PDB file of C-alpha atoms in Angstrom:
ATOM      1  CA  MET A 140      -8.445 -56.559  34.528  1.00 50.00           C
ATOM      2  CA  ALA A 141     -10.189 -54.236  37.134  1.00 55.00           C
ATOM      3  CA  ASP A 142     -12.630 -57.213  38.144  1.00 52.00           C
ATOM      4  CA  ASP A 143      -9.564 -59.428  38.955  1.00 50.00           C
ATOM      5  CA  GLU A 144      -7.745 -56.692  40.834  1.00 53.00           C
ATOM      6  CA  GLN A 145     -11.010 -56.167  42.937  1.00 55.00           C
ATOM      7  CA  ALA A 146     -11.565 -59.846  43.478  1.00 53.00           C
ATOM      8  CA  ALA A 147      -7.892 -60.067  44.584  1.00 52.00           C
ATOM      9  CA  SER A 148      -8.536 -57.131  47.155  1.00 55.00           C
ATOM     10  CA  GLU A 149     -11.577 -58.575  48.443  1.00 57.00           C
ATOM     11  CA  ALA A 150      -9.940 -61.902  48.910  1.00 55.00           C
ATOM     12  CA  GLN A 151      -6.963 -60.294  50.739  1.00 56.00           C
ATOM     13  CA  GLU A 152      -9.453 -58.579  53.000  1.00 64.00           C
ATOM     14  CA  SER A 153     -11.243 -61.614  53.851  1.00 65.00           C
ATOM     15  CA  VAL A 154      -8.230 -63.388  54.902  1.00 71.00           C
ATOM     16  CA  THR A 155      -6.963 -60.646  57.188  1.00 70.00           C
ATOM     17  CA  GLU A 156     -10.322 -60.440  58.783  1.00 88.00           C
ATOM     18  CA  ARG A 157     -10.257 -64.222  59.906  1.00 93.00           C
ATOM     19  CA  LYS A 158      -7.886 -66.215  62.236  1.00 95.00           C
ATOM     20  CA  ILE A 159      -5.897 -68.460  60.438  1.00 96.00           C
ATOM     21  CA  GLU A 160      -3.622 -71.075  62.138  1.00 97.00           C
ATOM     22  CA  VAL A 161      -1.453 -73.384  59.995  1.00 97.00           C
ATOM     23  CA  LEU A 162      -1.189 -76.950  61.517  1.00 97.00           C
ATOM     24  CA  ILE A 163       0.569 -78.915  58.674  1.00 95.00           C
ATOM     25  CA  ALA A 164       2.227 -77.170  55.722  1.00 97.00           C
ATOM     26  CA  GLU A 165       3.832 -79.639  53.245  1.00 96.00           C
ATOM     27  CA  ILE A 166       3.041 -77.407  50.438  1.00 94.00           C
ATOM     28  CA  PRO A 167       4.710 -74.307  48.646  1.00 95.00           C
ATOM     29  CA  GLU A 168       3.968 -70.966  50.034  1.00 96.00           C
ATOM     30  CA  GLU A 169       2.179 -69.733  47.070  1.00 96.00           C
ATOM     31  CA  LEU A 170      -0.431 -72.621  47.239  1.00 96.00           C
ATOM     32  CA  GLN A 171      -0.707 -71.964  50.935  1.00 97.00           C
ATOM     33  CA  GLN A 172      -1.716 -68.273  50.220  1.00 96.00           C
ATOM     34  CA  LYS A 173      -3.929 -69.474  47.334  1.00 96.00           C
ATOM     35  CA  ALA A 174      -5.723 -71.969  49.744  1.00 97.00           C
ATOM     36  CA  LYS A 175      -6.205 -69.510  52.513  1.00 97.00           C
ATOM     37  CA  ARG A 176      -7.780 -66.951  50.179  1.00 96.00           C
ATOM     38  CA  ARG A 177      -9.988 -69.354  48.455  1.00 97.00           C
ATOM     39  CA  VAL A 178     -11.388 -70.917  51.701  1.00 97.00           C
ATOM     40  CA  CYS A 179     -12.029 -67.459  53.060  1.00 96.00           C
ATOM     41  CA  LEU A 180     -13.864 -66.500  49.940  1.00 96.00           C
ATOM     42  CA  ALA A 181     -15.796 -69.790  50.032  1.00 97.00           C
ATOM     43  CA  MET A 182     -16.578 -69.194  53.594  1.00 96.00           C
ATOM     44  CA  ASP A 183     -17.982 -65.809  52.847  1.00 95.00           C
ATOM     45  CA  LYS A 184     -20.218 -67.398  50.025  1.00 96.00           C
ATOM     46  CA  TYR A 185     -21.303 -70.691  51.618  1.00 97.00           C
ATOM     47  CA  ASP A 186     -22.706 -71.786  54.975  1.00 95.00           C
ATOM     48  CA  ILE A 187     -22.478 -75.493  54.416  1.00 96.00           C
ATOM     49  CA  GLU A 188     -19.150 -77.100  55.067  1.00 97.00           C
ATOM     50  CA  LYS A 189     -19.423 -79.511  51.977  1.00 97.00           C
ATOM     51  CA  ASP A 190     -19.806 -76.593  49.752  1.00 98.00           C
ATOM     52  CA  ILE A 191     -16.934 -74.771  51.046  1.00 98.00           C
ATOM     53  CA  ALA A 192     -14.957 -77.936  50.410  1.00 98.00           C
ATOM     54  CA  THR A 193     -16.306 -78.551  46.972  1.00 98.00           C
ATOM     55  CA  ASP A 194     -15.557 -74.938  45.951  1.00 98.00           C
ATOM     56  CA  VAL A 195     -11.947 -75.141  47.181  1.00 98.00           C
ATOM     57  CA  LYS A 196     -11.587 -78.514  45.437  1.00 98.00           C
ATOM     58  CA  LYS A 197     -12.963 -77.299  42.232  1.00 98.00           C
ATOM     59  CA  HIS A 198     -10.722 -74.170  42.218  1.00 97.00           C
ATOM     60  CA  PHE A 199      -7.566 -76.294  42.957  1.00 97.00           C
ATOM     61  CA  ASP A 200      -8.433 -78.736  40.183  1.00 96.00           C
ATOM     62  CA  GLU A 201      -8.794 -75.903  37.724  1.00 96.00           C
ATOM     63  CA  GLU A 202      -5.968 -73.743  38.652  1.00 94.00           C
ATOM     64  CA  CYS A 203      -3.227 -76.589  39.857  1.00 93.00           C
ATOM     65  CA  GLU A 204      -1.820 -79.774  38.363  1.00 91.00           C
ATOM     66  CA  GLY A 205      -3.224 -82.904  39.958  1.00 92.00           C
ATOM     67  CA  SER A 206      -6.159 -84.447  41.515  1.00 95.00           C
ATOM     68  CA  TRP A 207      -7.067 -82.278  44.481  1.00 97.00           C
ATOM     69  CA  HIS A 208      -9.328 -83.120  47.521  1.00 96.00           C
ATOM     70  CA  CYS A 209     -10.572 -81.009  50.362  1.00 97.00           C
ATOM     71  CA  VAL A 210     -12.251 -81.890  53.668  1.00 97.00           C
ATOM     72  CA  SER A 211     -13.721 -78.970  55.825  1.00 97.00           C
ATOM     73  CA  GLY A 212     -15.439 -79.152  59.013  1.00 96.00           C
ATOM     74  CA  ARG A 213     -15.393 -78.457  62.872  1.00 95.00           C
ATOM     75  CA  SER A 214     -14.539 -82.022  63.772  1.00 92.00           C
ATOM     76  CA  PHE A 215     -13.484 -84.906  61.308  1.00 90.00           C
ATOM     77  CA  GLY A 216     -11.074 -87.883  61.152  1.00 89.00           C
ATOM     78  CA  CYS A 217      -9.316 -89.111  58.077  1.00 87.00           C
ATOM     79  CA  SER A 218      -6.680 -91.047  56.593  1.00 88.00           C
ATOM     80  CA  VAL A 219      -5.225 -90.203  53.326  1.00 85.00           C
ATOM     81  CA  THR A 220      -2.656 -90.988  50.716  1.00 86.00           C
ATOM     82  CA  HIS A 221      -1.060 -87.740  49.105  1.00 90.00           C
ATOM     83  CA  GLU A 222       1.543 -86.538  46.896  1.00 88.00           C
ATOM     84  CA  THR A 223       4.814 -85.412  48.531  1.00 90.00           C
ATOM     85  CA  LYS A 224       4.748 -81.761  49.449  1.00 90.00           C
ATOM     86  CA  HIS A 225       0.999 -81.594  48.633  1.00 95.00           C
ATOM     87  CA  LEU A 226      -0.627 -81.462  51.954  1.00 96.00           C
ATOM     88  CA  PHE A 227      -2.052 -78.563  53.733  1.00 98.00           C
ATOM     89  CA  PHE A 228      -3.990 -78.500  57.061  1.00 97.00           C
ATOM     90  CA  PHE A 229      -5.006 -75.316  58.732  1.00 98.00           C
ATOM     91  CA  LYS A 230      -7.880 -73.872  60.871  1.00 97.00           C
ATOM     92  CA  CYS A 231      -9.610 -70.888  59.492  1.00 96.00           C
ATOM     93  CA  ASP A 232     -11.789 -69.220  62.479  1.00 95.00           C
ATOM     94  CA  GLN A 233     -13.436 -72.416  64.017  1.00 95.00           C
ATOM     95  CA  MET A 234     -13.302 -74.723  60.800  1.00 97.00           C
ATOM     96  CA  PHE A 235     -10.487 -76.963  60.032  1.00 97.00           C
ATOM     97  CA  VAL A 236      -9.465 -77.531  56.305  1.00 98.00           C
ATOM     98  CA  LEU A 237      -7.377 -80.413  54.865  1.00 97.00           C
ATOM     99  CA  LEU A 238      -6.302 -79.909  51.360  1.00 98.00           C
ATOM    100  CA  PHE A 239      -4.306 -82.435  49.591  1.00 96.00           C
ATOM    101  CA  CYS A 240      -3.330 -83.590  46.043  1.00 96.00           C
ATOM    102  CA  SER A 241      -3.424 -87.472  45.594  1.00 91.00           C
ATOM    103  CA  PRO A 242      -1.401 -89.666  43.387  1.00 80.00           C
ATOM    104  CA  GLU A 243      -2.605 -90.084  39.860  1.00 73.00           C
TER     105      GLU A 243
END
């Protein structure tokens, strides 16, 4: 239990140290917070954008229902189909993150 509390504390510190700008939030607040924390932790752990996206996707696949996808980077274009109320697009420092759940 102490390890979980320490991890949560570290995740919160990482979020507060970064500049986060929400661009599109068609997702419940709880999942927004989870995504922000996970992206910040992944950015602390990885330098490669693909590795950050993979970490976030795997976490959401394990923790949330549905098939999740994550795109991260400084510049990208995309066109996606997503479940209603399952899209989150935000900027963390200089990196954009698109997280969405696709229809089954």
